[in-house]
Every structure is written in C-alpha cells, then in structure tokens.
Amino acid sequence: MTGVPLSQKPPLLTVEALSTATGPARRRLTILEDVSFTVSPGEVIGIVGESGSGKSMLALTLMNLLPRSIVRTAGTVRLGETVLTNLSNKAWRDRRGRDMAMIFQEPMTSLNPVMRIGQQIEEVLVRRRRMTGREANREAVRLLERVEISSPAERLRAYPHELSGGMRQRVMIAIALAANARILIADEPTTALDVTIQAQILDLLRQLQADMGMALILITHDLGVVAEMAHRVMVLYAGRVAELAPVDSIFDDPRHPYTKALLASIPTIESRRERLTTIDGSVPTVGAMPPGCRFASRCPVARAVCKTLAPPVMPIAEDHGVACMEPFGYALPSSADLPGAA
Amino acid sequence: MLSFVLRRLLSSIPVLILVSLMTFALIWLVPGDPASVFLDASATPEQIENLRRQLGLDQPIWSQMLSWYERVLSGDLGQSILLRRSVADAILERLPITLSLAALALFFAVLFGILLGSLAAVNHQRWGDQSIMAIALLGLSIPDFWLGLVLIVVFAVQLGWLPSGGYVPITEDFVGWARSMALPAFTLTVTQIGFIARMTRSAMLDVLRQDYVRTADAKGLSHSFVVLRHALPNALVPILTVTGVIAGGLLGGAVVVEQVFFLPGLGRLIIGAILSRDFPVIQGGLLMLAVIYLVINLIVDLLYALIDPRVRYG
C-alpha cells in the first residue's frame, strides 16, 4: 500500500511522551510509558502488539475514557492546535463524538440492549450535531446505507439482539460516522467476528476512510490487517513503543527484534506443514517490569547492556524509529558518536 | 407483547387455584372441631351444631370444597362470626386504607431508593457513596414499630404537628387524609428505601461498567444523560425485582404499622380475626393478600417486558 505524502501535512494528532499508570500513588504501576507518535489527516496508522502491550489502553487514553483506576501520569495529546490533555474532563468529553470517534472490539456488548438502533445513532445527530428529529432520522437511514445495511429504515427500529455481530459492528461504525469525526479509533474492530465478516468490515472501514478522508487509528494484533490497511505502523511492546515506521519499512526492513519475531510468527502458505513459529516467553506483567529493555528476556540478540538500559525510540531513517540498541551497535547513538566509544 | 401478556395471565391461574385450595384447607388445620373452637367453652351442643351447619362442616369434604369455590368465584367470602357481617364487605371497606398506605410507601421508597442508589453508584467509593450506604444500612436496621413510636412521640406528642393515629378517608378531607397517612407512610418508607437504594447501587455499578455505557461515553454525551438514559434503564430490571418483593413485604409491614398508628386497614382486620379465631375473615383476608401478591407479580413481569425488549420476544 502506498503511503500518503506524510511530511507535507501538519499532524492532526500529536501524542508526546504519554504515560499511564495504575495503583495507589505510593506504588504506581506503569502501563504505558513514554509513547509518542503523530497522525496526519487522512492517514491510517496501525498499532500492533500482543495482548497486554497497552494498545487498548492507548486508545482509551486518547479518548479520555480510562477507567477511574488508571491515570495519565505524563505526556500531552494535541488535536490540531488544541492540547487535549490541558482540557477539563468536560471539555475533552465534548471533543469526543465530534472530533474523534471510537469503535470497540466487542460489537455484541457495545450497543445498549434496551434501546433501538435508531435511537442510538440519532442521539449523536440530535445531541451532538443539533439536528432535528426528522433530519436525524433521515441522516440515520443514510448512515445505515453507508455501512451497507439493507432495508435501513426498518433496521432503525430493531434492537441490538435482533442483529448479528457483523451487523452490530456496522451499526457501531455508523454511530462513529454520525459524529463526523476527523479521527476514528478502531480498537480491534474485527477480532470478535467471523473471518468472512472480518474482511467485509475491514473493506468497509478502508472504503469509508478513503471516501471521507478521516484519519484512522487501527488497533490490532493481526499484522495481515495492518499490511492491507495501514500507511504507517507503530509496534507496541509492554507499554512502550518498539518501532514506528511506514508499513513498507516494517514489513521489508524491520529493525526491532520484536517486530522481526512478530513477522516471523505469521504463518505463510509455504510453512503450513511446519510447526507455527512463536515467540518464546511472554510479555512481562505490569507489576514485574524488568529494568532495561522490556523485550530483553525474550530477545535473541540481547546483550548484557540491554538488561540495564532502556533505549528510547531513535531515528534510524528519516521516517523510521526503533527502540533497540542492536542496529546502533549496542550503544545509544549519542554515546556512539563520541570519539573512543566501542 | 399481547401474547406475552396472555401467556403470563394464563400461568397465574394454577397459582390462584393452589392458593385458594390452601386457604380452604386452613380450616382443617385447626385441632379438633372448628365449630367448637370458634365458640367459647360455654356454648351448648345445639349452638355448635348450628354453627357446623352454618359453616357447611356437616357436608362431605368434596362438596364443601365445591361450595367454597362456588361462593368465592361469585365474590362471597362468607359471614364473619365476630363482626356479624359479610367478610367481603369488611375486606373491601379496609382494603383501600392498606393499599393506599402501601402504595404511598412504595412510591417514595422507589423514588428515593433509586435516587440515592444512583447517586451512590456514580460517586462509587467516594464519601457520597459511603454516607448514602451508611444511611441505607441504618434505615434497614431500624424496626418499623420502633420508628413509628418514636415518630409519634416527636411529631404528635411533643411537636403536635400530626395526629398520632386514626384515619380520615380521602373522600372526606384530603388534607386530613394526608396528615393521617404521613407518619405511617414515612415509617414504612424509611425501612424500605435501604433495600432499593442498595440494589440500585449494585445494579448501577454493574451497568456502568458495561461496554455500551463506554460507547455512550465515547459519543461525547453529557455524563448525566449517559447515566439517566443509558445506564438507568438497564439497571431497572434488578431494581424492579426487588421492588416486587418489597411491594409484598410492604403489605406485611403495613400490618404492623397499622397497629402502631391505629389505622383500620386490612392488617388490623386480619390480626383481630386471628386473635378471635374468626376463620371466615382469616380465609378471606389471606385470599385477598394472595391475589394482591399475584397482581403485583403480574405487574412486575409486564414491566420487565416493557423495560427490556429481550424479555418481550423471549
């Protein structure tokens, strides 16, 4: 997939040094640490990582939808000129469903079971976009057509339990579209669906994204989805950014050992008779984060320094960042540049 | 929806038959001959025999049962031995008092219970939550007869604002009725608010964690709108269940409160009948209470269907 010319456009969303934590103030457990990235208008950025890497937490942080037990401890989120992290909760809430919308992983539980589909779409139009009831109804029909639901006028009167999972996710997308948002965050939108439905929903998302020119933050653990949809990819590992690069670079020239391992674990047609490749070990848990690089214990190229020093994301090409010392000869570039350094 | 109502109505018929059978059988639970128990020791054998005939006890049991059903279905609950009048009349005269007392208490208990419970849930684990739950627990722990007596001492005896007891029919004087009902209804309400508040709190806490509430939040709707429009309707189902149980409990509570406040309601009628072994009145009163329970349950089930579309089609 060809990337949009990214560098010309000013970023729509800028995330800088974002950290979140849980637990009482004395014993804070870090969940996300020092996450920075940008999203340009109309760009699709894929966020990849295993379960527990903090992908969903990142999405909820951007929407200010974190459960009360988790707090943002550092960092800023900027939307255009507005620093969202400086806003009151109320003002940030007002940005949701207007500038940014989100669809969730579980279409089966994400719709209110005692409200008709129509009400759930129309309330966004009426309460957020100041439409009259009649306008909202017409627009809701149009939105359901947009997400390719047949006989939309009838479906508006249906309750969620009368629809299949795929249909419900289409309704969720319609709700997100109703907001007319500039950024859509999709948190594993197809994980809970059948494989055939997955492809349909992804096609729909890609088409809508291209038609409406909105930016899409696509969270997934499926690299195949990323390869098809994303312009750029951010790989998260245990709450930290491992690698951030255009999609072609990630697949053709991955520099982080974790990215390489992820790519190696994708089953291919040629390898189908063999055992599936896996990454040994598991993601360290929130309470037991090792000092140094969090991937070190599972990393095939880790050295002693990796266990003590956690590298930040460092540029290895103009648009390619990696949080690993291996490409830099096991030294932070700044010290590597010093004369006499090994 | 119509078929749901019909199905629900049909399913209450067997319960009604069972209840009426048990009420009928009550008279046989009395040790010895019911007729001699009703009358005191000085009664002559002729008087006992007369009463036996009057009660139909000289007939075989199946014909007694048939005539019992015949009478009950035509609205005749027999004659009170003590009051020397129709049981049905006595019940109908007192029923409005008990029902209005219970309805008043239920209305305020539901209103404040849901309000306090929701407030507690929204302020989960903050001081608002903890103080509301402490008050709810206090309300739950206070015995209604004690609260009633304290209220009489404070508001009737010392302050003299409200009557200490007695009843003014609403048709005669609305203000007088309201004054006579204020303390009993309040007594009954306080002891029930706690139940509903606690149930509302836990139901709301559960619902507020649900994905669809997060979806509503993600729409940028105001927090109060999300709580009232999205969360509360979903929490209503368990609240309704408790309310149904409480509505039944209120009738029982009304018995005690009527006694304390000297209200001539159904509860006092039944208590008087039990003390004087006025069996036709006990039977009629029990049957009436059972029917009220059934109706309450029916209403609760219909409300379920109204709230939750999944019940309607299920």
Short mmCIF file of C-alpha atoms in Angstrom, two decimals, chain B:
data_model
loop_
_atom_site.label_atom_id
_atom_site.label_comp_id
_atom_site.label_asym_id
_atom_site.label_seq_id
_atom_site.Cartn_x
_atom_site.Cartn_y
_atom_site.Cartn_z
CA MET B 1 -46.38 -8.19 23.54
CA LEU B 2 -50.04 -9.23 23.60
CA SER B 3 -49.16 -12.91 23.54
CA PHE B 4 -46.71 -12.31 26.37
CA VAL B 5 -49.49 -10.75 28.46
CA LEU B 6 -51.85 -13.61 27.67
CA ARG B 7 -49.26 -16.26 28.47
CA ARG B 8 -48.46 -14.52 31.73
CA LEU B 9 -52.16 -14.27 32.67
CA LEU B 10 -52.75 -17.95 31.95
CA SER B 11 -49.77 -19.01 34.03
CA SER B 12 -51.18 -17.28 37.10
CA ILE B 13 -54.32 -19.46 37.08
CA PRO B 14 -52.68 -22.58 38.57
CA VAL B 15 -51.17 -20.43 41.33
CA LEU B 16 -54.55 -18.99 42.10
CA ILE B 17 -56.10 -22.46 42.32
CA LEU B 18 -53.33 -23.65 44.64
CA VAL B 19 -53.60 -20.62 46.87
CA SER B 20 -57.36 -20.92 47.18
CA LEU B 21 -57.04 -24.62 47.99
CA MET B 22 -54.58 -23.87 50.77
CA THR B 23 -56.86 -21.18 52.12
CA PHE B 24 -59.73 -23.62 52.10
CA ALA B 25 -57.64 -26.26 53.85
CA LEU B 26 -56.76 -23.77 56.59
CA ILE B 27 -59.96 -24.58 58.42
CA TRP B 28 -58.86 -28.22 58.70
CA LEU B 29 -55.56 -27.31 60.34
CA VAL B 30 -57.42 -26.36 63.49
CA PRO B 31 -57.10 -29.11 66.06
CA GLY B 32 -60.44 -30.70 66.85
CA ASP B 33 -63.75 -29.47 65.56
CA PRO B 34 -63.55 -25.97 64.08
CA ALA B 35 -67.05 -25.13 65.19
CA SER B 36 -66.28 -25.78 68.84
CA VAL B 37 -63.06 -23.78 68.59
CA PHE B 38 -64.91 -20.76 67.24
CA LEU B 39 -67.32 -20.72 70.13
CA ASP B 40 -66.23 -20.45 73.71
CA ALA B 41 -66.45 -23.21 76.28
CA SER B 42 -69.91 -22.20 77.46
CA ALA B 43 -71.54 -22.95 74.07
CA THR B 44 -74.28 -25.54 74.05
CA PRO B 45 -74.12 -28.56 71.72
CA GLU B 46 -77.04 -27.05 69.78
CA GLN B 47 -75.12 -23.84 69.18
CA ILE B 48 -72.12 -25.83 67.98
CA GLU B 49 -74.32 -27.90 65.71
CA ASN B 50 -75.91 -24.74 64.32
CA LEU B 51 -72.52 -23.27 63.55
CA ARG B 52 -71.38 -26.53 61.94
CA ARG B 53 -74.35 -26.34 59.64
CA GLN B 54 -73.81 -22.66 59.01
CA LEU B 55 -70.16 -23.28 58.07
CA GLY B 56 -71.13 -26.30 56.00
CA LEU B 57 -68.93 -28.57 58.10
CA ASP B 58 -71.61 -31.24 58.18
CA GLN B 59 -71.21 -31.79 54.43
CA PRO B 60 -68.65 -34.20 52.88
CA ILE B 61 -65.33 -32.53 52.12
CA TRP B 62 -65.66 -32.53 48.32
CA SER B 63 -68.99 -30.78 48.49
CA GLN B 64 -67.56 -28.31 50.99
CA MET B 65 -64.79 -27.60 48.54
CA LEU B 66 -67.19 -27.18 45.63
CA SER B 67 -69.39 -24.82 47.53
CA TRP B 68 -66.30 -22.90 48.71
CA TYR B 69 -65.24 -22.37 45.10
CA GLU B 70 -68.78 -21.57 44.08
CA ARG B 71 -69.00 -18.91 46.77
CA VAL B 72 -65.54 -17.47 46.23
CA LEU B 73 -66.00 -17.20 42.47
CA SER B 74 -69.24 -15.32 43.00
CA GLY B 75 -67.45 -12.95 45.37
CA ASP B 76 -68.96 -14.31 48.57
CA LEU B 77 -66.34 -14.92 51.23
CA GLY B 78 -68.82 -15.92 53.91
CA GLN B 79 -70.02 -14.26 57.09
CA SER B 80 -67.74 -13.03 59.83
CA ILE B 81 -68.52 -14.77 63.10
CA LEU B 82 -67.32 -11.87 65.21
CA LEU B 83 -68.36 -8.86 63.13
CA ARG B 84 -71.67 -10.42 62.11
CA ARG B 85 -71.35 -9.10 58.58
CA SER B 86 -70.13 -10.17 55.15
CA VAL B 87 -66.40 -10.85 55.04
CA ALA B 88 -66.18 -9.38 51.55
CA ASP B 89 -67.69 -6.11 52.74
CA ALA B 90 -65.35 -5.93 55.71
CA ILE B 91 -62.34 -6.51 53.48
CA LEU B 92 -63.41 -4.09 50.78
CA GLU B 93 -64.01 -1.42 53.38
CA ARG B 94 -60.48 -1.75 54.78
CA LEU B 95 -58.56 -2.63 51.64
CA PRO B 96 -58.21 0.96 50.32
CA ILE B 97 -56.53 2.03 53.57
CA THR B 98 -53.90 -0.70 53.38
CA LEU B 99 -53.40 -0.34 49.66
CA SER B 100 -53.02 3.44 49.78
CA LEU B 101 -50.59 3.16 52.70
CA ALA B 102 -48.52 0.55 50.86
CA ALA B 103 -48.70 2.45 47.57
CA LEU B 104 -47.59 5.70 49.19
CA ALA B 105 -44.70 3.98 50.92
CA LEU B 106 -43.73 2.12 47.76
CA PHE B 107 -43.81 5.26 45.65
CA PHE B 108 -41.50 7.19 47.96
CA ALA B 109 -39.27 4.19 48.64
CA VAL B 110 -38.77 3.63 44.89
CA LEU B 111 -38.27 7.32 44.20
CA PHE B 112 -35.70 7.94 46.91
CA GLY B 113 -34.21 4.46 46.71
CA ILE B 114 -33.35 4.83 43.03
CA LEU B 115 -32.19 8.40 43.53
CA LEU B 116 -29.89 7.57 46.46
CA GLY B 117 -28.67 4.31 44.93
CA SER B 118 -27.79 6.01 41.65
CA LEU B 119 -26.01 8.84 43.45
CA ALA B 120 -24.02 6.31 45.44
CA ALA B 121 -23.06 4.36 42.31
CA VAL B 122 -21.99 7.45 40.39
CA ASN B 123 -19.84 8.50 43.36
CA HIS B 124 -18.54 4.98 43.88
CA GLN B 125 -16.01 4.73 46.72
CA ARG B 126 -16.16 8.43 47.48
CA TRP B 127 -17.65 9.98 50.58
CA GLY B 128 -21.05 10.47 48.92
CA ASP B 129 -21.32 6.74 48.28
CA GLN B 130 -20.19 5.79 51.75
CA SER B 131 -22.52 8.17 53.57
CA ILE B 132 -25.52 7.13 51.48
CA MET B 133 -24.80 3.48 52.12
CA ALA B 134 -24.43 4.16 55.85
CA ILE B 135 -27.84 5.85 55.89
CA ALA B 136 -29.35 3.00 53.88
CA LEU B 137 -27.99 0.47 56.34
CA LEU B 138 -29.39 2.48 59.22
CA GLY B 139 -32.81 2.58 57.54
CA LEU B 140 -32.67 -1.17 57.00
CA SER B 141 -31.78 -1.84 60.62
CA ILE B 142 -34.48 0.26 62.26
CA PRO B 143 -37.54 -1.82 63.21
CA ASP B 144 -40.68 -0.18 61.81
CA PHE B 145 -42.70 -0.42 65.03
CA TRP B 146 -39.94 1.37 66.95
CA LEU B 147 -39.58 4.11 64.34
CA GLY B 148 -43.34 4.54 64.32
CA LEU B 149 -43.42 5.01 68.08
CA VAL B 150 -40.53 7.49 68.01
CA LEU B 151 -42.26 9.48 65.27
CA ILE B 152 -45.47 9.57 67.30
CA VAL B 153 -43.58 10.83 70.35
CA VAL B 154 -41.76 13.53 68.39
CA PHE B 155 -44.28 14.75 65.81
CA ALA B 156 -47.58 14.01 67.51
CA VAL B 157 -46.94 14.23 71.23
CA GLN B 158 -44.15 16.81 71.52
CA LEU B 159 -44.49 18.98 68.42
CA GLY B 160 -48.17 18.31 67.89
CA TRP B 161 -47.86 18.71 64.11
CA LEU B 162 -49.51 15.49 63.07
CA PRO B 163 -52.11 13.14 64.54
CA SER B 164 -50.76 10.20 66.50
CA GLY B 165 -53.13 7.81 64.77
CA GLY B 166 -56.53 7.27 63.29
CA TYR B 167 -57.76 7.58 59.76
CA VAL B 168 -59.54 10.23 57.71
CA PRO B 169 -60.97 8.96 54.39
CA ILE B 170 -59.57 10.76 51.37
CA THR B 171 -63.10 11.35 50.11
CA GLU B 172 -63.95 13.38 53.20
CA ASP B 173 -60.93 15.57 53.63
CA PHE B 174 -57.79 15.35 51.53
CA VAL B 175 -55.58 17.33 53.92
CA GLY B 176 -56.82 15.30 56.85
CA TRP B 177 -56.12 12.11 54.91
CA ALA B 178 -52.62 13.27 54.04
CA ARG B 179 -51.95 14.19 57.67
CA SER B 180 -53.21 10.84 58.91
CA MET B 181 -51.11 8.95 56.37
CA ALA B 182 -47.90 11.00 56.66
CA LEU B 183 -46.31 9.27 59.65
CA PRO B 184 -47.35 5.69 58.80
CA ALA B 185 -46.24 6.07 55.18
CA PHE B 186 -42.95 7.64 56.26
CA THR B 187 -42.33 4.82 58.74
CA LEU B 188 -42.95 2.22 56.11
CA THR B 189 -40.88 4.08 53.50
CA VAL B 190 -37.76 4.50 55.63
CA THR B 191 -37.45 0.80 56.27
CA GLN B 192 -37.73 0.00 52.55
CA ILE B 193 -35.59 2.76 50.99
CA GLY B 194 -32.45 0.98 52.11
CA PHE B 195 -33.30 -2.16 50.16
CA ILE B 196 -33.98 -0.33 46.94
CA ALA B 197 -31.01 2.02 47.36
CA ARG B 198 -28.61 -0.87 47.88
CA MET B 199 -29.99 -2.83 44.97
CA THR B 200 -29.94 0.24 42.73
CA ARG B 201 -26.34 0.93 43.70
CA SER B 202 -25.09 -2.54 42.87
CA ALA B 203 -27.14 -2.76 39.67
CA MET B 204 -25.88 0.64 38.56
CA LEU B 205 -22.28 -0.20 39.40
CA ASP B 206 -22.60 -3.28 37.25
CA VAL B 207 -24.23 -1.42 34.37
CA LEU B 208 -21.79 1.50 34.49
CA ARG B 209 -19.00 -0.99 33.80
CA GLN B 210 -20.69 -2.29 30.65
CA ASP B 211 -19.32 -1.72 27.17
CA TYR B 212 -22.42 0.09 25.96
CA VAL B 213 -22.02 2.73 28.65
CA ARG B 214 -18.49 3.27 27.39
CA THR B 215 -19.93 3.55 23.87
CA ALA B 216 -22.33 6.21 25.09
CA ASP B 217 -19.44 8.00 26.79
CA ALA B 218 -17.45 7.80 23.58
CA LYS B 219 -20.28 9.68 21.84
CA GLY B 220 -19.46 12.68 24.00
CA LEU B 221 -22.94 12.77 25.54
CA SER B 222 -23.14 14.53 28.89
CA HIS B 223 -22.47 12.36 31.89
CA SER B 224 -25.90 12.84 33.40
CA PHE B 225 -27.51 11.90 30.08
CA VAL B 226 -25.40 8.74 29.90
CA VAL B 227 -26.37 7.79 33.44
CA LEU B 228 -30.08 8.54 33.10
CA ARG B 229 -30.74 7.48 29.52
CA HIS B 230 -28.27 4.63 29.02
CA ALA B 231 -27.37 3.17 32.40
CA LEU B 232 -30.52 3.52 34.50
CA PRO B 233 -32.96 1.72 32.15
CA ASN B 234 -30.60 -1.25 32.11
CA ALA B 235 -30.30 -1.22 35.89
CA LEU B 236 -34.08 -1.14 36.29
CA VAL B 237 -34.57 -4.87 35.82
CA PRO B 238 -32.93 -5.98 39.08
CA ILE B 239 -34.38 -2.92 40.83
CA LEU B 240 -37.81 -3.96 39.66
CA THR B 241 -37.32 -7.47 41.04
CA VAL B 242 -36.53 -6.05 44.47
CA THR B 243 -39.42 -3.64 44.21
CA GLY B 244 -41.80 -6.52 43.56
CA VAL B 245 -40.55 -8.34 46.64
CA ILE B 246 -40.78 -5.15 48.66
CA ALA B 247 -44.31 -4.46 47.49
CA GLY B 248 -45.27 -7.78 49.01
CA GLY B 249 -43.25 -7.03 52.13
CA LEU B 250 -44.96 -3.66 52.45
CA LEU B 251 -48.29 -5.38 52.92
CA GLY B 252 -46.77 -7.31 55.79
CA GLY B 253 -45.15 -4.16 57.14
CA ALA B 254 -48.47 -2.38 56.82
CA VAL B 255 -49.94 -4.85 59.30
CA VAL B 256 -47.51 -3.71 62.00
CA VAL B 257 -47.67 -0.03 61.09
CA GLU B 258 -51.48 -0.08 61.04
CA GLN B 259 -51.36 -1.47 64.53
CA VAL B 260 -48.98 1.25 65.75
CA PHE B 261 -50.90 4.12 64.12
CA PHE B 262 -54.34 2.74 64.78
CA LEU B 263 -55.28 2.62 61.11
CA PRO B 264 -58.32 0.43 60.40
CA GLY B 265 -56.68 -1.42 57.50
CA LEU B 266 -56.66 -4.98 56.25
CA GLY B 267 -53.77 -5.86 58.54
CA ARG B 268 -55.65 -4.92 61.66
CA LEU B 269 -58.71 -6.77 60.40
CA ILE B 270 -56.69 -9.96 59.97
CA ILE B 271 -54.87 -9.61 63.27
CA GLY B 272 -58.18 -9.11 65.05
CA ALA B 273 -59.59 -12.14 63.25
CA ILE B 274 -56.62 -14.31 64.22
CA LEU B 275 -56.88 -13.27 67.87
CA SER B 276 -60.61 -14.10 67.95
CA ARG B 277 -60.37 -17.16 65.64
CA ASP B 278 -62.74 -15.59 63.16
CA PHE B 279 -61.90 -18.13 60.45
CA PRO B 280 -64.01 -16.81 57.54
CA VAL B 281 -62.27 -13.44 57.90
CA ILE B 282 -58.82 -15.07 58.10
CA GLN B 283 -59.58 -17.09 54.98
CA GLY B 284 -60.95 -14.13 53.08
CA GLY B 285 -58.09 -11.88 54.15
CA LEU B 286 -55.44 -14.42 53.17
CA LEU B 287 -57.08 -14.99 49.81
CA MET B 288 -57.17 -11.25 49.24
CA LEU B 289 -53.49 -10.87 50.14
CA ALA B 290 -52.57 -13.76 47.85
CA VAL B 291 -54.46 -12.19 44.98
CA ILE B 292 -52.71 -8.88 45.62
CA TYR B 293 -49.33 -10.67 45.56
CA LEU B 294 -50.25 -12.30 42.26
CA VAL B 295 -51.30 -9.00 40.76
CA ILE B 296 -48.07 -7.35 41.93
CA ASN B 297 -46.03 -10.12 40.35
CA LEU B 298 -48.01 -9.82 37.16
CA ILE B 299 -47.38 -6.08 37.04
CA VAL B 300 -43.67 -6.63 37.70
CA ASP B 301 -43.44 -9.15 34.87
CA LEU B 302 -45.23 -6.84 32.49
CA LEU B 303 -42.89 -4.03 33.48
CA TYR B 304 -39.90 -6.30 32.75
CA ALA B 305 -41.18 -6.74 29.25
CA LEU B 306 -41.74 -3.02 28.94
CA ILE B 307 -38.19 -2.22 30.02
CA ASP B 308 -36.27 -4.99 28.29
CA PRO B 309 -37.14 -5.89 24.70
CA ARG B 310 -35.33 -9.22 25.08
CA VAL B 311 -37.96 -10.37 27.57
CA ARG B 312 -40.78 -9.44 25.20
CA TYR B 313 -39.64 -11.75 22.45
CA GLY B 314 -38.01 -14.39 24.64
#
